[in-house]
């Protein structure tokens, strides 16, 4: 019993060392689990994937399970830093390394890429997602009927485009999308599939969404990193300061109610997306709409923008009562949230954008600009 407590204490001390204090795979703080075959400390979420790699990784709790002297010594001799130096030695600069809040497929494929496929232990000149051209079939949601159908997609570095085709490829691509404004983000809950990917781009100054998935997790993550690879090549040449935003998650998404410019129009429920890089508050009729209904530009505090919670009086048609007011130099926008928590989160997210100075390119935008593609 004394030896068991001694080993437990040693493990807990090892886990507190700076190099081991975060999960080896996603960076979550204070990992409580460890792989005693790889010599790494991991969080609960990542430990689940390791359990599925039983021929490579064996998992124990550092608090609840029994550890013999030999295994403890192995953990002392290895640790997260040593594993990172070996398994992550040649990770491409564009390759997405998951964070604690990322979806399961990103964590799982990152872990499998490191320990099962050992993709980054040797310097390779070419990987599937760095070949310059990446093509294959993805299940794409139809614009109108909502049905997912298989479509061929081709991503090419030669003309910096993403193309997709309908059944008859001889008629040419259904769409040719420049990678200049291309973004991709995993949205499994929204799309209703564990491998759901949202691809966003601009057409005639309006935002368009494609919702796709692949049945194979490795394949959809390869698509994601192929998009990041070609975006990295493009930005490195054209906009090097934007390289940190090769792809990006949106700061906040969710339903709010909105009214028209006179604030006397009935409120209507809309799905909002806050894009902090482009400083846009986009809104759609539903969360799976292909095309935006409108967008509000969110400038900086120095240019007369502000946001606050409110309880508006005299409004009509709104079912929700937790108000958010966005002030611009030209207009006041009123939104309603269902719960106070949503209200606080939207205000906090909007304040984050407003508090940041605008990049030079944004100062050319008409401050307070608001566009409605069609009636709300």
C-alpha positions in Angstrom: 0.0 0.0 0.0 2.8 2.4 0.9 4.6 1.7 -2.4 1.3 2.3 -4.3 0.9 5.7 -2.6 4.5 6.5 -3.3 4.1 5.8 -7.1 0.8 7.7 -7.2 2.6 10.7 -5.6 5.4 10.4 -8.1 3.0 10.4 -11.0 1.1 13.4 -9.8 4.4 15.3 -9.4 5.4 14.3 -12.9 2.0 15.5 -14.2 2.6 18.9 -12.6 5.9 19.5 -14.4 5.5 22.3 -17.1 6.2 19.9 -19.9 3.5 17.4 -18.7 0.9 19.8 -17.2 -1.1 19.9 -20.5 -2.5 17.0 -22.5 0.1 15.8 -25.0 -2.5 15.7 -27.8 -5.0 18.6 -27.4 -3.3 20.8 -24.8 -6.1 20.6 -22.1 -4.8 21.5 -18.7 -4.2 19.1 -15.8 -4.3 15.7 -17.6 -5.4 12.8 -15.3 -4.6 9.9 -17.6 -1.4 8.5 -19.1 -0.3 6.1 -21.8 2.2 3.8 -20.1 3.4 2.5 -23.5 4.0 5.9 -25.1 5.1 7.7 -21.8 2.7 10.6 -22.2 0.1 12.4 -20.0 -3.3 13.0 -21.7 -6.8 14.3 -20.9 -10.0 12.2 -20.5 -11.2 13.0 -24.0 -8.0 12.1 -25.7 -7.6 9.0 -23.6 -10.7 7.5 -25.3 -9.0 7.6 -28.7 -5.9 6.0 -27.1 -8.0 3.1 -25.8 -8.9 2.4 -29.4 -5.2 2.0 -30.3 -4.6 -0.8 -27.9 -1.7 -2.3 -29.9 0.1 1.1 -29.6 -1.2 2.8 -26.5 -2.3 1.5 -23.1 -4.1 3.9 -20.8 -4.3 4.2 -17.0 -5.6 6.8 -14.6 -2.7 8.4 -12.7 -5.1 8.8 -9.7 -7.2 5.7 -9.6 -5.2 2.8 -11.2 -2.4 0.7 -9.8 1.1 1.6 -11.2 4.1 -0.7 -10.6 7.6 0.7 -10.2 8.7 -0.3 -13.8 5.9 1.7 -15.4 6.5 4.7 -13.2 10.1 4.7 -14.1 9.1 4.5 -17.8 7.0 7.6 -17.4 9.9 9.4 -15.6 12.2 8.5 -18.5 9.8 9.8 -21.2 7.0 12.4 -20.8 5.2 14.8 -23.2 8.3 16.7 -24.3 10.2 13.6 -25.4 7.1 12.3 -27.3 6.6 15.7 -29.0 10.2 15.8 -30.1 9.8 12.4 -31.7 6.2 12.1 -33.0 5.7 15.8 -34.0 9.2 16.5 -35.3 8.1 17.3 -38.9 4.5 18.5 -38.5 3.8 20.9 -41.5 3.3 24.5 -40.5 -0.3 24.5 -41.9 -1.4 21.2 -40.3 -4.2 21.8 -37.8 -3.3 20.7 -34.3 -6.5 20.3 -32.3 -7.5 22.3 -29.2 -9.4 21.1 -26.2 -12.8 22.2 -27.5 -12.4 20.8 -31.0 -14.6 18.0 -32.3 -13.8 14.3 -31.9 -12.7 13.6 -35.5 -10.0 16.2 -35.4 -8.6 14.9 -32.1 -8.9 11.2 -33.2 -7.1 11.8 -36.6 -4.4 13.9 -35.0 -3.7 11.1 -32.5 -3.8 8.4 -35.2 -1.5 10.5 -37.5 1.1 10.8 -34.7 1.2 7.4 -33.1 -0.5 5.0 -35.5 0.6 6.3 -39.0 3.7 8.2 -37.7 3.2 10.8 -40.3 5.5 13.4 -38.7 8.5 11.3 -37.5 10.3 11.7 -40.9 10.8 14.6 -43.2 8.6 13.8 -46.2 8.5 15.9 -49.3 4.9 14.9 -50.1 1.8 13.8 -48.1 -1.7 13.3 -49.6 -2.8 16.8 -48.5 0.4 18.4 -49.9 0.3 17.0 -53.4 -0.9 20.2 -55.0 -4.1 18.6 -56.3 -6.5 16.8 -54.0 -9.7 15.2 -55.3 -12.4 12.8 -54.3 -16.1 12.4 -53.5 -17.8 14.2 -50.7 -21.4 14.1 -49.6 -22.8 17.6 -50.2 -26.1 19.1 -48.9 -28.4 20.3 -51.6 -29.1 24.1 -51.7 -32.8 23.8 -51.7 -34.0 20.3 -50.7 -31.5 19.6 -47.9 -30.6 16.2 -49.3 -27.0 15.1 -49.2 -25.7 13.7 -52.5 -22.2 12.5 -53.5 -20.3 15.1 -55.5 -16.8 15.2 -56.9 -14.5 17.9 -55.5 -11.1 19.0 -56.9 -8.8 21.3 -55.0 -5.8 22.6 -57.0 -2.8 24.7 -56.2 -2.2 25.4 -59.9 -5.1 27.9 -60.2 -5.9 28.2 -56.4 -9.4 26.9 -56.8 -11.8 24.4 -55.3 -14.2 23.0 -57.9 -17.2 20.6 -57.5 -19.1 18.7 -60.1 -22.6 17.3 -60.5 -23.3 13.8 -62.0 -22.2 14.8 -65.6 -18.6 16.0 -65.2 -18.4 16.7 -69.0 -20.5 19.8 -68.5 -17.7 21.3 -66.3 -17.8 22.2 -62.7 -20.9 23.3 -61.0 -18.9 25.9 -59.1 -15.3 27.2 -59.2 -14.3 28.7 -55.9 -11.2 30.9 -55.3 -9.2 29.9 -52.3 -8.6 33.6 -51.6 -11.6 33.9 -49.3 -12.1 30.2 -48.6 -12.7 29.0 -45.1 -13.4 25.6 -43.6 -14.6 24.7 -40.1 -15.9 21.5 -38.6 -19.6 21.6 -37.7 -20.7 18.1 -36.7 -23.7 19.1 -34.6 -25.0 21.6 -37.1 -24.6 19.3 -40.0 -25.8 16.2 -38.1 -22.7 14.1 -39.0 -19.6 13.4 -36.9 -17.5 14.4 -39.9 -19.5 17.4 -41.0 -17.4 20.2 -42.6 -18.7 23.7 -43.4 -16.9 25.4 -46.4 -17.5 29.1 -46.7 -16.6 31.5 -49.5 -17.7 34.8 -51.1 -19.7 35.3 -54.3 -20.5 38.8 -55.5 -19.8 40.2 -52.0 -22.2 37.7 -50.4 -21.3 34.7 -48.3 -22.1 31.2 -49.5 -21.9 28.0 -47.4 -21.3 24.4 -48.5 -22.1 21.6 -46.0 -20.2 18.4 -46.7 -19.1 15.2 -45.0 -17.2 12.0 -45.7 -17.9 8.7 -44.1 -14.2 8.2 -43.4 -12.7 10.4 -40.6 -9.2 10.2 -42.0 -10.4 11.4 -45.5 -12.4 14.4 -44.2 -9.5 15.6 -42.1 -7.2 15.2 -45.1 -9.6 17.4 -47.0 -9.5 20.0 -44.2 -5.7 20.0 -44.1 -5.5 20.0 -48.0 -7.5 23.3 -47.9 -5.2 24.6 -45.2 -2.2 23.6 -47.3 -3.3 25.4 -50.4 -4.5 28.5 -48.4 -1.0 28.6 -46.8 0.7 28.6 -50.2 -1.7 31.4 -51.4 -1.4 33.6 -48.3 2.4 33.2 -48.1 2.6 34.9 -51.5 -0.3 37.3 -51.4 -1.1 38.1 -47.8 1.6 36.8 -45.4 0.2 38.7 -42.4 -3.0 36.5 -42.6 -1.1 33.2 -42.4 -2.3 32.7 -38.7 -5.9 32.6 -40.2 -5.4 29.9 -42.8 -8.7 28.6 -41.6 -10.6 29.9 -38.6 -13.5 29.0 -36.3 -16.2 31.6 -35.9 -16.2 33.5 -32.7 -19.9 32.9 -32.0 -22.9 31.3 -33.7 -26.5 30.9 -32.7 -30.1 32.1 -33.0 -31.3 35.6 -32.2 -34.4 37.6 -33.2 -33.9 40.7 -35.3 -36.1 43.6 -36.5 -35.8 46.0 -39.3 -34.2 49.4 -39.5 -37.2 51.3 -38.1 -37.4 49.0 -35.1 -41.1 48.8 -35.6 -41.1 45.8 -37.9 -41.9 42.4 -36.3 -38.9 40.4 -35.0 -37.9 37.3 -36.9 -35.7 34.4 -35.7 -32.4 34.2 -37.6 -29.2 32.2 -37.4 -26.2 34.5 -36.7 -22.5 34.0 -37.3 -19.8 36.4 -36.0 -16.7 36.3 -38.1 -14.1 38.2 -36.1 -11.5 38.3 -38.9 -13.7 39.9 -41.5 -15.6 41.8 -38.7 -18.9 40.6 -40.0 -22.1 39.6 -38.2 -23.8 37.4 -40.8 -27.4 36.1 -40.6 -29.3 33.3 -42.2 -32.8 32.1 -42.1 -31.7 28.8 -40.6 -28.3 27.3 -39.5 -28.0 25.2 -42.7 -28.8 27.9 -45.3 -26.5 28.2 -48.2 -26.7 31.9 -48.7 -26.8 34.8 -46.2 -29.8 37.1 -45.8 -27.6 40.0 -44.8 -24.6 41.2 -42.9 -23.7 43.8 -40.4 -20.2 45.2 -40.4 -18.7 45.5 -36.9 -16.2 48.3 -36.7 -14.0 49.4 -33.8 -14.8 51.5 -30.7 -12.6 54.3 -32.1 -15.0 54.5 -35.1 -18.2 54.8 -33.1 -19.2 51.2 -32.6 -20.5 49.8 -29.2 -22.6 47.0 -27.8 -24.6 46.6 -24.6 -27.4 44.6 -23.0 -30.8 46.1 -22.9 -34.5 45.5 -22.2 -36.1 47.3 -25.2 -39.6 48.8 -24.7 -42.3 49.1 -27.3 -41.0 46.2 -29.4 -43.5 43.8 -31.0 -43.4 40.4 -32.4 -40.5 39.2 -30.3 -40.8 36.0 -28.3 -37.5 36.5 -26.6 -36.8 39.3 -24.0 -33.0 39.4 -23.5 -31.9 42.3 -25.7 -28.6 43.2 -27.4 -28.1 46.7 -28.9 -25.3 47.3 -31.4 -24.6 51.0 -32.1 -22.9 52.0 -35.3 -22.2 55.5 -36.7 -25.2 55.2 -38.9 -27.7 53.1 -37.2 -28.8 51.1 -34.1 -29.4 47.4 -34.3 -31.6 45.6 -31.8 -31.5 41.8 -31.3 -33.2 39.5 -28.9 -31.8 36.4 -27.2 -33.7 33.5 -25.7 -31.7 33.4 -22.4 -29.6 35.7 -20.4 -26.6 33.4 -20.9 -26.9 33.8 -24.7 -27.3 37.6 -24.2 -24.0 37.8 -22.2 -22.1 35.6 -24.6 -23.2 37.7 -27.6 -22.3 40.9 -25.9 -18.9 39.5 -24.8 -18.2 38.2 -28.4 -19.2 41.5 -30.0 -17.1 43.5 -27.5 -14.1 41.3 -28.4 -14.4 42.4 -32.1 -15.2 46.1 -31.3 -12.2 46.4 -28.9 -9.7 45.4 -31.6 -8.4 48.1 -34.0 -9.4 47.7 -37.6 -6.8 46.6 -40.2 -6.1 49.2 -42.9 -8.1 47.3 -45.5 -11.3 47.5 -43.3 -11.1 51.3 -43.0 -12.1 51.6 -46.7 -15.4 49.8 -45.8 -18.4 52.2 -45.4 -18.6 52.4 -41.6 -21.9 51.1 -40.3 -22.6 49.3 -43.6 -25.6 47.0 -43.7 -26.8 44.9 -46.6 -30.0 42.9 -47.0 -29.9 40.5 -49.8 -33.6 40.0 -49.6 -36.4 40.9 -47.2 -36.1 39.5 -43.7 
